[in-house]
PDB file of C-alpha atoms in Angstrom:
ATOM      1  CA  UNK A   1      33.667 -44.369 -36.903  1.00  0.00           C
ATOM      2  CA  UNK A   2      31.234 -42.773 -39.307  1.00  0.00           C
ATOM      3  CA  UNK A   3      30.099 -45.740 -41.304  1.00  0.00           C
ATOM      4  CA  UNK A   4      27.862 -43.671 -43.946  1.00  0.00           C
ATOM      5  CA  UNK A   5      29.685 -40.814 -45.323  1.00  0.00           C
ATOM      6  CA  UNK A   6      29.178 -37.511 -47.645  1.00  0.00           C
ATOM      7  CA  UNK A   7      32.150 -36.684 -49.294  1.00  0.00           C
ATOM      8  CA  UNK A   8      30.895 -33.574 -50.605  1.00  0.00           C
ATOM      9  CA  UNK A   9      29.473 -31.037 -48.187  1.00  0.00           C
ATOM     10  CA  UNK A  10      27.702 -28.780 -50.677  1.00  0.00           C
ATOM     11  CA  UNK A  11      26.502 -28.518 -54.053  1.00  0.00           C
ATOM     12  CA  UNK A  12      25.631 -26.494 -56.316  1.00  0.00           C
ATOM     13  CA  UNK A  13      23.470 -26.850 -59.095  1.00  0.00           C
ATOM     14  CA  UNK A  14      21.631 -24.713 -62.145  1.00  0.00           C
ATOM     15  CA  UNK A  15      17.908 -24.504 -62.188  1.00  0.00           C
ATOM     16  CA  UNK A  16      16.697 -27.449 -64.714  1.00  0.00           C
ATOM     17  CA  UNK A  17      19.906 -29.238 -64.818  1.00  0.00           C
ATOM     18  CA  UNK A  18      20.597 -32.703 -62.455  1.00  0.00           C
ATOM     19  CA  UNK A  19      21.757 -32.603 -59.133  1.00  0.00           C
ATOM     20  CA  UNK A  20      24.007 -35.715 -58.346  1.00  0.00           C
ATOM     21  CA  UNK A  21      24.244 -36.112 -54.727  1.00  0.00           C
ATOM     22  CA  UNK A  22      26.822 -39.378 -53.587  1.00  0.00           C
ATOM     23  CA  UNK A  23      27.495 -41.426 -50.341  1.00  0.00           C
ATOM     24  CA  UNK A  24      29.522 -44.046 -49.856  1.00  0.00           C
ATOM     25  CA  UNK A  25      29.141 -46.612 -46.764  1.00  0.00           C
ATOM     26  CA  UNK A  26      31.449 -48.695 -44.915  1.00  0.00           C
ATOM     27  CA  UNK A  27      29.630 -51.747 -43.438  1.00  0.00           C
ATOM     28  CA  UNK A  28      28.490 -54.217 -45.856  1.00  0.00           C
ATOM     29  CA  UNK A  29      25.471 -55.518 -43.715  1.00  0.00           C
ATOM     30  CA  UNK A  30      23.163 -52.414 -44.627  1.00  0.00           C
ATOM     31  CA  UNK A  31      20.885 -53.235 -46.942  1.00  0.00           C
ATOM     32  CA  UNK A  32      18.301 -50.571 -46.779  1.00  0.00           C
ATOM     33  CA  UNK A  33      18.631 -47.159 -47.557  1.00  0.00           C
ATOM     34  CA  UNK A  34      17.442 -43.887 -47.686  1.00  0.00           C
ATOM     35  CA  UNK A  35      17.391 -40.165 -48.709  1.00  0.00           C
ATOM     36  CA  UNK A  36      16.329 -37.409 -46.494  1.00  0.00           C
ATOM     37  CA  UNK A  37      15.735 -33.674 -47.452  1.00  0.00           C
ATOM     38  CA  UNK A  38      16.207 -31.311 -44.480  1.00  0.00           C
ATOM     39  CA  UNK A  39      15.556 -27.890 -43.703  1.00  0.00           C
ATOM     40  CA  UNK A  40      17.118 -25.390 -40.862  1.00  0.00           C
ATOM     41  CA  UNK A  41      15.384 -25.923 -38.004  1.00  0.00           C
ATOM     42  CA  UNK A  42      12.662 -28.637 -39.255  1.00  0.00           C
ATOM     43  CA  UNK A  43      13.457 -32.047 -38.880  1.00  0.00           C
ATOM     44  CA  UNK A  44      14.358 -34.058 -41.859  1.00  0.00           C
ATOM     45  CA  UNK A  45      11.823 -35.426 -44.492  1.00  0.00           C
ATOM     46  CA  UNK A  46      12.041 -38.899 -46.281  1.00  0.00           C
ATOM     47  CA  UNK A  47      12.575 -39.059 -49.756  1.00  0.00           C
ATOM     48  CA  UNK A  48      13.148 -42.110 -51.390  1.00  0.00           C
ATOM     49  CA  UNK A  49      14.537 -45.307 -50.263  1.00  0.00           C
ATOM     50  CA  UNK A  50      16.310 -48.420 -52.144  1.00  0.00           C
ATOM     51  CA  UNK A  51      16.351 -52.113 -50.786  1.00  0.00           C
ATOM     52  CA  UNK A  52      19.611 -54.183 -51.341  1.00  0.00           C
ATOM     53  CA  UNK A  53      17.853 -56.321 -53.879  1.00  0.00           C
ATOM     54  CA  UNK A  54      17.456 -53.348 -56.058  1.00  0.00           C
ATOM     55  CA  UNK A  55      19.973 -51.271 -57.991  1.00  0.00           C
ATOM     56  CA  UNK A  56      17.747 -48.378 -58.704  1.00  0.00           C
ATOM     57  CA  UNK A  57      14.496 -46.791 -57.234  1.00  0.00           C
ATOM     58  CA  UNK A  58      12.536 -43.966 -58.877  1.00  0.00           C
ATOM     59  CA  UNK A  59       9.839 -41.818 -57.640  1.00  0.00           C
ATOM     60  CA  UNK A  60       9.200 -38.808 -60.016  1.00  0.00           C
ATOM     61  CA  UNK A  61      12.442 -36.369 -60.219  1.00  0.00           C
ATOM     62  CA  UNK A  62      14.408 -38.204 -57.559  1.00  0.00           C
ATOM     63  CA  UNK A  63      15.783 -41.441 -58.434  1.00  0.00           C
ATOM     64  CA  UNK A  64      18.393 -43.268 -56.334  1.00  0.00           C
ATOM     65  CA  UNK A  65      20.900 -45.893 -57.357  1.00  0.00           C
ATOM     66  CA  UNK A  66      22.974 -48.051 -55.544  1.00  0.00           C
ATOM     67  CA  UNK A  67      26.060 -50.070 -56.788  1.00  0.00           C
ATOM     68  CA  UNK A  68      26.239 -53.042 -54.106  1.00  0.00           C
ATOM     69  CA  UNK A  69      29.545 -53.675 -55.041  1.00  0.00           C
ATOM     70  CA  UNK A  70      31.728 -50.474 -54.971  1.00  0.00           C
ATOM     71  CA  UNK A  71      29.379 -49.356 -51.540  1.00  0.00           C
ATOM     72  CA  UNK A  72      28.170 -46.705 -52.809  1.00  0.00           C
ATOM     73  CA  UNK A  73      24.765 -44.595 -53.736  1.00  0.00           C
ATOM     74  CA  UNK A  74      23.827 -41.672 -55.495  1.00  0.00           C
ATOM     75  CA  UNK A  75      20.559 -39.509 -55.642  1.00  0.00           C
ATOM     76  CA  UNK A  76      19.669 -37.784 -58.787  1.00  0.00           C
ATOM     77  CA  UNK A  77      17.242 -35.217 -58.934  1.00  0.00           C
ATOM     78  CA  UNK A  78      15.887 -33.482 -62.719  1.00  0.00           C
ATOM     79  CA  UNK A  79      14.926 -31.319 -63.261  1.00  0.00           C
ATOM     80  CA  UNK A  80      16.775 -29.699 -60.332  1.00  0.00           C
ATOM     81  CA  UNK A  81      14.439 -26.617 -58.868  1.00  0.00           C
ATOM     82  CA  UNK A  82      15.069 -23.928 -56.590  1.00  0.00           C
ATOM     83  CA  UNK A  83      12.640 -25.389 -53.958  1.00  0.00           C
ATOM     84  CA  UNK A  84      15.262 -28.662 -53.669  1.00  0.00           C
ATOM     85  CA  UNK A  85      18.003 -26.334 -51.880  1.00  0.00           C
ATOM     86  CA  UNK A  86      18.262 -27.884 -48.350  1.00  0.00           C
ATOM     87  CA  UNK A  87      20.701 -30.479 -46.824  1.00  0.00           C
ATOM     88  CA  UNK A  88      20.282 -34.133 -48.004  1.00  0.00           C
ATOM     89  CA  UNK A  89      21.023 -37.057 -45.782  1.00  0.00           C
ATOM     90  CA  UNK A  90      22.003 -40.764 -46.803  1.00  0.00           C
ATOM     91  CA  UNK A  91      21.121 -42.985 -44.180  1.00  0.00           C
ATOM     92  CA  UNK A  92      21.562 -46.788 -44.059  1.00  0.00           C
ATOM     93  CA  UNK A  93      20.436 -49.946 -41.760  1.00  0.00           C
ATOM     94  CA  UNK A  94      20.716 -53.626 -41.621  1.00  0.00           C
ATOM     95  CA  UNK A  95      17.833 -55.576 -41.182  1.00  0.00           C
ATOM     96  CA  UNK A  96      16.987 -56.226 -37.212  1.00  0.00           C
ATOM     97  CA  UNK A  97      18.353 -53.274 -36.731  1.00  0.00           C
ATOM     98  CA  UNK A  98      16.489 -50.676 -35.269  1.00  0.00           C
ATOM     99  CA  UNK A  99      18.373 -47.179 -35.749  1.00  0.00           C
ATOM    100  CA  UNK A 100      19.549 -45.566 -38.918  1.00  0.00           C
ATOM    101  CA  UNK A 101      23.178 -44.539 -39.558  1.00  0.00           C
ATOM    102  CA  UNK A 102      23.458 -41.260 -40.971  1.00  0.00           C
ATOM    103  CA  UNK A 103      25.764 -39.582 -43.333  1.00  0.00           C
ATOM    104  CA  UNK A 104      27.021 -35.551 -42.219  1.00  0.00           C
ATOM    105  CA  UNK A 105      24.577 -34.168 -45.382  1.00  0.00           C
ATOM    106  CA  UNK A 106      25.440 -32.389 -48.561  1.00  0.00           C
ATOM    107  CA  UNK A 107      23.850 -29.296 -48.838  1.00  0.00           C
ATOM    108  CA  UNK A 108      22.004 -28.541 -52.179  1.00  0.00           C
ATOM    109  CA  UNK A 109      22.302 -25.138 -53.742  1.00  0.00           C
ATOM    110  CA  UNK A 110      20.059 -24.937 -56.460  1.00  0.00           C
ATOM    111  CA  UNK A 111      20.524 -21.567 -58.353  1.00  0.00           C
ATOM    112  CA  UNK A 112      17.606 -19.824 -60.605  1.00  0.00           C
TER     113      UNK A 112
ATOM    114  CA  UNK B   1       4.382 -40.582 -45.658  1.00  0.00           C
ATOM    115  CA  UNK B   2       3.958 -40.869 -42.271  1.00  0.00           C
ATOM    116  CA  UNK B   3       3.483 -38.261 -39.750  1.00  0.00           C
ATOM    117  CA  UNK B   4       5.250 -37.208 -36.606  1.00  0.00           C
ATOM    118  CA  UNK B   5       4.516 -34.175 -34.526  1.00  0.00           C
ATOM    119  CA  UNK B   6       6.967 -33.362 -31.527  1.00  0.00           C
ATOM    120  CA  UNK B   7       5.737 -30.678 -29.077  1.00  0.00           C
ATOM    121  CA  UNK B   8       6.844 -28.153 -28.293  1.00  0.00           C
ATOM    122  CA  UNK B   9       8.305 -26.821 -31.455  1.00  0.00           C
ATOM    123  CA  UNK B  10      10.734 -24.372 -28.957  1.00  0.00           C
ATOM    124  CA  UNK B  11      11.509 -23.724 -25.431  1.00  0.00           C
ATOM    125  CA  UNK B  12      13.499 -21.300 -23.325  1.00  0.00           C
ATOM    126  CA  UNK B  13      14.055 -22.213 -20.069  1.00  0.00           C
ATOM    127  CA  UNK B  14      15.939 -21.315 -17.133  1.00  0.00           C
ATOM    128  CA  UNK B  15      19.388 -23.361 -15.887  1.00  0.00           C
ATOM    129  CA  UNK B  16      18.306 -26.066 -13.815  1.00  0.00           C
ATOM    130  CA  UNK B  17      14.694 -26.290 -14.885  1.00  0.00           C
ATOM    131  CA  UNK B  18      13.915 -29.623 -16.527  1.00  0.00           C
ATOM    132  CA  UNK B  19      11.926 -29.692 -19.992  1.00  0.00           C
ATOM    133  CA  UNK B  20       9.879 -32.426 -21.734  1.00  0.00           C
ATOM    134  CA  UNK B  21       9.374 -32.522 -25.400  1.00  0.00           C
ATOM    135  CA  UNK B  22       6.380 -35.064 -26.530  1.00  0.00           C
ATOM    136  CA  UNK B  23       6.936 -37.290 -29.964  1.00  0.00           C
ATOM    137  CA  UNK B  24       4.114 -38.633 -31.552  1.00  0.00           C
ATOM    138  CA  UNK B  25       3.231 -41.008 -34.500  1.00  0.00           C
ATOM    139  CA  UNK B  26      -0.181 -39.684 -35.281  1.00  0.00           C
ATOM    140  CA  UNK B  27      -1.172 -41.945 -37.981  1.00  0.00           C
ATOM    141  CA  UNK B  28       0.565 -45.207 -37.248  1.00  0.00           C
ATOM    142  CA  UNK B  29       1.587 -47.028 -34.417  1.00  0.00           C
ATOM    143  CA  UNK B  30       5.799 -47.451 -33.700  1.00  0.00           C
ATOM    144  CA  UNK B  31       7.066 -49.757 -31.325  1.00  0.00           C
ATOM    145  CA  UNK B  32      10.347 -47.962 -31.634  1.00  0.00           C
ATOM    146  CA  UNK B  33      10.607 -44.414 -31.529  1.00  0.00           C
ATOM    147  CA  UNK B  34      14.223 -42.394 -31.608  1.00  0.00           C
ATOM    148  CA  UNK B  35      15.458 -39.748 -29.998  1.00  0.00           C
ATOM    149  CA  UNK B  36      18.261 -37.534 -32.027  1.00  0.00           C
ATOM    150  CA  UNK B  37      20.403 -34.594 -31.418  1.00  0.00           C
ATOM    151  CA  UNK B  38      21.851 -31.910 -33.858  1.00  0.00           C
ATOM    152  CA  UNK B  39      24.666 -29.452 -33.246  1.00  0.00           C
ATOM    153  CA  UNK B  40      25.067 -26.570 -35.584  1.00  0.00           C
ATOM    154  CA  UNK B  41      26.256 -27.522 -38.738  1.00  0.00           C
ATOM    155  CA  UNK B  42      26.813 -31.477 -38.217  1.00  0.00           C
ATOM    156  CA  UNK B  43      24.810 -34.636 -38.335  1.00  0.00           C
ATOM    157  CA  UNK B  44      22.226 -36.246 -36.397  1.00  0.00           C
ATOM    158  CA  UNK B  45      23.243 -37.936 -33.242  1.00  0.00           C
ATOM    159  CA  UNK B  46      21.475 -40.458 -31.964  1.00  0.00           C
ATOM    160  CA  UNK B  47      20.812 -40.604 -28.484  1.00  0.00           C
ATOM    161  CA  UNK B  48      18.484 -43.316 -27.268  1.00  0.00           C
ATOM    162  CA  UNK B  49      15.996 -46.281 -28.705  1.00  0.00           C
ATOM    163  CA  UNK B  50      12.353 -45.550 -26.922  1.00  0.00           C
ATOM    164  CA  UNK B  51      10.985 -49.014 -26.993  1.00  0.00           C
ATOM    165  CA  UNK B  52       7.343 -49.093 -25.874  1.00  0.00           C
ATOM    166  CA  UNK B  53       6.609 -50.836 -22.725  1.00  0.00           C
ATOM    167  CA  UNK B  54      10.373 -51.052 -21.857  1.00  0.00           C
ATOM    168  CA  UNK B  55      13.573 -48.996 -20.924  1.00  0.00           C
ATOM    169  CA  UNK B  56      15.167 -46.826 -23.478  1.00  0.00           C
ATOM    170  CA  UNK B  57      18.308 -47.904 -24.830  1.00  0.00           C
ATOM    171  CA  UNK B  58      21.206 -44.983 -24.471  1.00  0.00           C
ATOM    172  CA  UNK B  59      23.681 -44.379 -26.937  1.00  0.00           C
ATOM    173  CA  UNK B  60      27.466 -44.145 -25.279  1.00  0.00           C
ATOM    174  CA  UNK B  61      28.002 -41.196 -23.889  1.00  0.00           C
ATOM    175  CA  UNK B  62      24.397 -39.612 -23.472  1.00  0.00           C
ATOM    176  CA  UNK B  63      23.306 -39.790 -19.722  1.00  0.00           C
ATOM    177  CA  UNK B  64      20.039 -41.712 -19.031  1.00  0.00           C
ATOM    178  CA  UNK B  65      19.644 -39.779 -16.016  1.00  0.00           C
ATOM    179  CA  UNK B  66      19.882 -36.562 -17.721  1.00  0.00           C
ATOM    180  CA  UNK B  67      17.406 -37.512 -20.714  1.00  0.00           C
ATOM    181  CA  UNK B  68      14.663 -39.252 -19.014  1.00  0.00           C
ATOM    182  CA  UNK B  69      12.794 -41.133 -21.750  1.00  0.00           C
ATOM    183  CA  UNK B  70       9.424 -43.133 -21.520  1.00  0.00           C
ATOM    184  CA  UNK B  71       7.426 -44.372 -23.949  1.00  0.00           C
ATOM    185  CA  UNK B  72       4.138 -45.458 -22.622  1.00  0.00           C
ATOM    186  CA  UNK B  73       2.325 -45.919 -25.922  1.00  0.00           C
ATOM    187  CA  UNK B  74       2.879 -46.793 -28.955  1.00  0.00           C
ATOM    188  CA  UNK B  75       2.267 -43.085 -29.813  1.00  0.00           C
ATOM    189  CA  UNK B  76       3.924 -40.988 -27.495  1.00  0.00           C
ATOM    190  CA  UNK B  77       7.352 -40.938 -26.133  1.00  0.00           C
ATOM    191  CA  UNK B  78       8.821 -38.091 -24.349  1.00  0.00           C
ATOM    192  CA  UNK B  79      12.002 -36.688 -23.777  1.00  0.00           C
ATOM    193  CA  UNK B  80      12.756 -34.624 -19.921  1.00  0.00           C
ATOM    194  CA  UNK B  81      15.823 -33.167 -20.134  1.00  0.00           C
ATOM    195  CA  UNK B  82      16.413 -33.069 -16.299  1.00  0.00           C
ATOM    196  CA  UNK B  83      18.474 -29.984 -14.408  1.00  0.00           C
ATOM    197  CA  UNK B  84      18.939 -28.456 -18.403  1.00  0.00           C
ATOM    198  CA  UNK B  85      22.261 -26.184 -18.367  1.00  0.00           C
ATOM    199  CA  UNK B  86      23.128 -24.105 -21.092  1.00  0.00           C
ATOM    200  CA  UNK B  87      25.317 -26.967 -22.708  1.00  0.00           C
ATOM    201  CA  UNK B  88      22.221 -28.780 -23.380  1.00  0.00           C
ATOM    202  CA  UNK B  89      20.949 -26.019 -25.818  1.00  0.00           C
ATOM    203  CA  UNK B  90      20.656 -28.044 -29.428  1.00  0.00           C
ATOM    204  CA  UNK B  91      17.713 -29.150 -31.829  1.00  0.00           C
ATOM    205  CA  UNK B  92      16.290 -32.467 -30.594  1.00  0.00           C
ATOM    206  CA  UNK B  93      14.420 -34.325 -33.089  1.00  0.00           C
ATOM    207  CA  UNK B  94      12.312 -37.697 -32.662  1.00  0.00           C
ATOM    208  CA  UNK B  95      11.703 -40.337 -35.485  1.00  0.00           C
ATOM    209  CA  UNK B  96       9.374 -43.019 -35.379  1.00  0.00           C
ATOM    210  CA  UNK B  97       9.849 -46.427 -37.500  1.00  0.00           C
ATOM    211  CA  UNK B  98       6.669 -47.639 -40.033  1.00  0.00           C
ATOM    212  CA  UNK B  99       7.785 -50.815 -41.117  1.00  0.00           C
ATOM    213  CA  UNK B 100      11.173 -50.022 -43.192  1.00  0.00           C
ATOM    214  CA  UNK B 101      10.907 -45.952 -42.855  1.00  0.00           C
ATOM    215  CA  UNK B 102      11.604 -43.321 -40.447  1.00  0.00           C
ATOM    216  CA  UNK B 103       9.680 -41.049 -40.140  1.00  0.00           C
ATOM    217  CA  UNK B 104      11.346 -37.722 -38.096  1.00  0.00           C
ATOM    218  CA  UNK B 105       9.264 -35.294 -36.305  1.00  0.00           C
ATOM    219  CA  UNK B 106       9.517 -31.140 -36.607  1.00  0.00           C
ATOM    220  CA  UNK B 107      12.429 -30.793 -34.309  1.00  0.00           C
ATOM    221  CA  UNK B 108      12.735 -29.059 -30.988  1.00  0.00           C
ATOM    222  CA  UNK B 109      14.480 -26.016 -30.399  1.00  0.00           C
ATOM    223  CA  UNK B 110      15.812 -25.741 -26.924  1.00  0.00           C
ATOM    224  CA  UNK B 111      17.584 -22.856 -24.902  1.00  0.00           C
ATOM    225  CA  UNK B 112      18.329 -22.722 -22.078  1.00  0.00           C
ATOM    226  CA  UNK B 113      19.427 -19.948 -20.170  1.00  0.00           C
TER     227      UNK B 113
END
């Protein structure tokens, strides 16, 4: 039962313009999350990550949001560059819980 | 962020050899460390909890006697992959918890033969 999903498998995007990457969960007792970049054959690398008290986290051209209600997050990334290609992962947990819950990835195409 | 280096980055090894991969937190300390598997072109499966000081916790399905784990510090668990056959070739990766983040190691590339 995958309980974080990635509707979209790929994306892809023109240099400079936003990226919009979505994933919906399931389980309503997450309420942290996060956003992993990942390269072929390197293991992934944390972005960002949003608290269920929040609606929106920013850290410099990423900025996720999260809309409690609908269960559902985005990432946005602008200006999109060509070194953002790579698979992103959403990932949630609930709190007292140790493991993360992963999403099957979008990958990013960003094109020069 | 946090940093977690996993040893060694590949190995080929023979059918029925047995291979242990080293994850560790080098700049914080993690209680819980996690062991993951990915197939080509899917997601990352998790396979066990490595709680320091106590037994690993398996996911269903993954074989505790197959994938030894031990996590003797809070900076170092391993991974043996006991009697490896050629249907245990994947990418294993290890993540480490600091506070509310993973943190995920290099990955391991493993072939066996």
């Amino acid at each position: 039962d995958q309980q974080v999903k990635q509707n979209s498998p790929s994306l892809s995007v023109q240099e400079g313009r936003i990226s919009i990457l979505n994933c919906d969960y399931t389980n309503s007792m997450f309420d942290y999350f996060l956003w992993y970049k990942k390269y072929p054959a390197e293991g992934p690398t944390f972005l960002i990550s949003i608290s269920s008290i929040k609606d929106k986290n920013e850290d410099g051209r990423f900025t996720v949001f999260l809309n409690k209600s609908a269960k559902h997050l985005s990432l946005h990334i602008v200006p999109s560059q060509p070194g953002d290609s790579a698979v992103y992962f959403c990932a949630a947990r609930w709190t007292g819980a140790n493991n993360l819950f992963f999403g099957t990835g979008t990958r990013l195409t960003v094109i020069p | 962020g946090a940093v977690v280096s996993q040893h060694p980055s590949r190995v080929i090894c023979k059918s029925g050899t047995s291979v242990k991969i080293e994850c560790r937190s080098l700049d914080f300390q993690a209680t819980t460390m996690f062991w993951y598997r990915q197939f080509p072109k899917q997601s990352l499966m998790l396979m066990a909890t490595s709680n320091e000081g106590s037994k690993a916790t398996y996911e269903q399905g993954v074989e505790k006697d197959k994938f030894l784990i031990n996590h003797a510090s809070l900076t170092l668990s391993t991974l043996t992959v006991t009697s490896a056959h050629p249907e245990d070739s994947s990418f294993y990766i290890c993540s480490a918890r600091d506070t509310e983040t993973q943190y995920f190691g290099p990955g391991t590339r493993l072939l066996v033969l």
